[in-house]
């Protein structure tokens, strides 16, 4: 672990793990970001990574999506999980004094994700609606028309 140039160890992390802490003067907040290899480049079924990434905050072995949401709201924390082209990601923002809780929640979301079937169904419907709504955006429709002209 490095903090402003100092190094040390965090208990419970593997020796090859890397944690960087950067102190910035200003608001007393902590912004934790965890990136896991994966993402859409590694998926077998199109959309699988997106749904899996979003599902990380939908339930764990100890808490369901509603409890996760209510507890994060009560602590003034923001939790966002998603997937990109090459990563699955967890982002948690909270008050600096709650940094240990933020770290604990990130570990729980990653290591104990339960991927509940009802939330998976809901997220699949949500992603489908998002894709369908693209047809309502003039710039997207124009882009599609351009690509159709270009590639036939």
mmCIF file of C-alpha atoms in Angstrom, residues 21-72:
data_model
loop_
_atom_site.group_PDB
_atom_site.id
_atom_site.type_symbol
_atom_site.label_atom_id
_atom_site.label_comp_id
_atom_site.label_asym_id
_atom_site.label_seq_id
_atom_site.Cartn_x
_atom_site.Cartn_y
_atom_site.Cartn_z
ATOM 1 C CA UNK A 21 -4.293 5.783 -1.587
ATOM 2 C CA UNK A 22 -4.137 9.347 -2.739
ATOM 3 C CA UNK A 23 -4.889 12.150 -0.327
ATOM 4 C CA UNK A 24 -6.304 15.287 -1.886
ATOM 5 C CA UNK A 25 -7.062 18.370 0.180
ATOM 6 C CA UNK A 26 -10.682 19.425 0.078
ATOM 7 C CA UNK A 27 -13.922 17.581 0.698
ATOM 8 C CA UNK A 28 -13.670 14.763 3.250
ATOM 9 C CA UNK A 29 -14.712 11.970 0.882
ATOM 10 C CA UNK A 30 -13.412 8.603 -0.212
ATOM 11 C CA UNK A 31 -13.800 7.364 -3.781
ATOM 12 C CA UNK A 32 -13.095 3.645 -4.126
ATOM 13 C CA UNK A 33 -12.782 2.073 -7.570
ATOM 14 C CA UNK A 34 -12.284 -1.625 -8.215
ATOM 15 C CA UNK A 35 -11.713 -2.972 -11.716
ATOM 16 C CA UNK A 36 -11.815 -6.693 -12.424
ATOM 17 C CA UNK A 37 -10.613 -8.206 -15.708
ATOM 18 C CA UNK A 38 -13.486 -9.281 -17.910
ATOM 19 C CA UNK A 39 -16.006 -7.131 -19.688
ATOM 20 C CA UNK A 40 -17.588 -7.518 -23.085
ATOM 21 C CA UNK A 41 -14.381 -8.771 -24.731
ATOM 22 C CA UNK A 42 -14.598 -11.893 -22.555
ATOM 23 C CA UNK A 43 -18.339 -12.555 -22.808
ATOM 24 C CA UNK A 44 -19.816 -15.559 -24.589
ATOM 25 C CA UNK A 45 -23.296 -14.082 -25.055
ATOM 26 C CA UNK A 46 -23.685 -10.423 -26.128
ATOM 27 C CA UNK A 47 -24.838 -8.351 -23.149
ATOM 28 C CA UNK A 48 -23.675 -10.889 -20.589
ATOM 29 C CA UNK A 49 -20.921 -8.634 -19.211
ATOM 30 C CA UNK A 50 -23.234 -5.628 -18.932
ATOM 31 C CA UNK A 51 -25.813 -7.573 -16.925
ATOM 32 C CA UNK A 52 -23.179 -9.286 -14.757
ATOM 33 C CA UNK A 53 -21.550 -5.926 -14.018
ATOM 34 C CA UNK A 54 -24.837 -4.318 -13.041
ATOM 35 C CA UNK A 55 -25.809 -7.353 -10.957
ATOM 36 C CA UNK A 56 -22.845 -6.857 -8.609
ATOM 37 C CA UNK A 57 -24.907 -4.346 -6.582
ATOM 38 C CA UNK A 58 -28.155 -6.320 -6.748
ATOM 39 C CA UNK A 59 -27.493 -8.785 -3.952
ATOM 40 C CA UNK A 60 -24.896 -10.602 -1.898
ATOM 41 C CA UNK A 61 -24.859 -13.574 0.433
ATOM 42 C CA UNK A 62 -25.878 -11.208 3.265
ATOM 43 C CA UNK A 63 -27.946 -8.411 1.718
ATOM 44 C CA UNK A 64 -30.506 -8.010 -1.049
ATOM 45 C CA UNK A 65 -30.637 -5.062 -3.458
ATOM 46 C CA UNK A 66 -33.075 -3.091 -1.305
ATOM 47 C CA UNK A 67 -30.957 -3.412 1.833
ATOM 48 C CA UNK A 68 -27.810 -2.473 -0.095
ATOM 49 C CA UNK A 69 -29.618 0.589 -1.438
ATOM 50 C CA UNK A 70 -31.123 1.638 1.900
ATOM 51 C CA UNK A 71 -27.866 1.196 3.837
ATOM 52 C CA UNK A 72 -25.789 3.063 1.273
#
